[in-house]
């Protein structure tokens, strides 16, 4: 435990010594480059202390002595900053003290931390007393830092002690394990000799068992092959019988399907005939509609002719009314009554002309729609004629299908008789094959039982042989591992 703490302290000494050496080098460099920089007593003591510390580390003097010298150097450096002749810098001084206290905490030693904390408190308070200024807040922060570092040192030291105890326990366990391995190594040598003798005897037994197993296997293979052949024949006969049953069932299903389909064809033929009659009726109706629409179109032309005559009469009446109005104007007072009549006649002629135009427009729309109807009726007439042709073709197809299904029914009826004859023959063959297979299976079962017993014995010997080989290999590996430990 002491060795581990001493090693840790030695590492911290080297780190702080390296940092202090760099600090001393910086001070010397500033002294050379800056003539205004003056070397105080604390700087001289600090540089001298750094040199002494390096000598102590080189000579490998006690780590405690080296630690004390390193911490003393930090005191010199801190005093130089606090009691600087150029003036007291509160921020720089407090930061220097905090760094120095943190450096002393690296040793994880509560006593060392408290001693250094007390020293730096005295230095900081003395400097402020000399200046008649005491910054309580800075002092409280410094005390808080020291308190936090105290707990870090306390817990860190406990962790180091725990780790050292675990290391000691592990070392004791390793010693115990080494003794156990030595005992195992001594017993392994004698075990290897016993395993070698046992392995030799099992090898001889294995060879004898293999030879006996080979002989029994040859006999069994012949019997099993014969039994398998007979069983295969019996299975094939059963499969054929099943196939014949399936074919018979399929033929019955096919006959029923054919009968249903034939009935569907008959029904379809009747529906096609009925559809053909309906198409004839539709064709007659479409033809009548075509004639009616054509007559309507002709009547529209006659009406247009009459309206044209009425329009001409209205125009002539309008001209006569205009002439009458002119004559009435010439007649003066005596022609006023005639002028009123002429005006009414003119208005009536204009109304007649407008009415004729509206009727003509309506008749024009009716005529356009009549033309569209005429075109659609003509297309419907063509479609009904094509439908009659297609219906005749479908009817002819149904007649052919009906003839085909009649032939299929006849073929299915012939297949029924042939399938029944073949099924009877295969049933007789299957009965004979089953009787032969039963005798062969009994013989095969007895032979397989002998082979199974022989195989079990051989497998047991093989397992024992492999187990002894594994034990031998494990023992050899164990013997090879033990000297290395």
mmCIF file of C-alpha atoms in Angstrom, residues 1 12-14 39 83 112-113 117 133 138 144 164 188 197 235 247 275 299-300 335 389 412 436 452 468:
data_model
loop_
_atom_site.group_PDB
_atom_site.id
_atom_site.type_symbol
_atom_site.label_atom_id
_atom_site.label_comp_id
_atom_site.label_asym_id
_atom_site.label_seq_id
_atom_site.Cartn_x
_atom_site.Cartn_y
_atom_site.Cartn_z
ATOM 1 C CA UNK A 1 0.000 0.000 0.000
ATOM 2 C CA UNK A 12 2.980 14.282 -8.931
ATOM 3 C CA UNK A 13 6.454 15.529 -7.885
ATOM 4 C CA UNK A 14 7.729 15.151 -11.437
ATOM 5 C CA UNK A 39 14.898 40.271 -9.269
ATOM 6 C CA UNK A 83 4.304 41.307 -2.131
ATOM 7 C CA UNK A 112 -0.536 18.753 3.311
ATOM 8 C CA UNK A 113 -3.547 20.630 1.930
ATOM 9 C CA UNK A 117 -4.013 26.440 2.973
ATOM 10 C CA UNK A 133 -7.683 46.776 2.642
ATOM 11 C CA UNK A 138 -12.107 36.991 -2.009
ATOM 12 C CA UNK A 144 -14.440 27.623 -0.177
ATOM 13 C CA UNK A 164 -4.545 -0.946 -2.895
ATOM 14 C CA UNK A 188 -2.328 -34.651 -14.630
ATOM 15 C CA UNK A 197 -3.717 -47.442 -21.292
ATOM 16 C CA UNK A 235 -47.446 -48.900 -52.181
ATOM 17 C CA UNK A 247 -60.311 -41.214 -62.086
ATOM 18 C CA UNK A 275 -83.725 -13.067 -78.046
ATOM 19 C CA UNK A 299 -94.492 17.300 -92.825
ATOM 20 C CA UNK A 300 -91.975 19.829 -91.416
ATOM 21 C CA UNK A 335 -108.332 60.376 -94.231
ATOM 22 C CA UNK A 389 -76.781 -12.079 -87.782
ATOM 23 C CA UNK A 412 -67.557 -41.107 -70.544
ATOM 24 C CA UNK A 436 -45.996 -61.056 -49.430
ATOM 25 C CA UNK A 452 -30.060 -51.797 -34.048
ATOM 26 C CA UNK A 468 -11.288 -40.831 -23.997
#
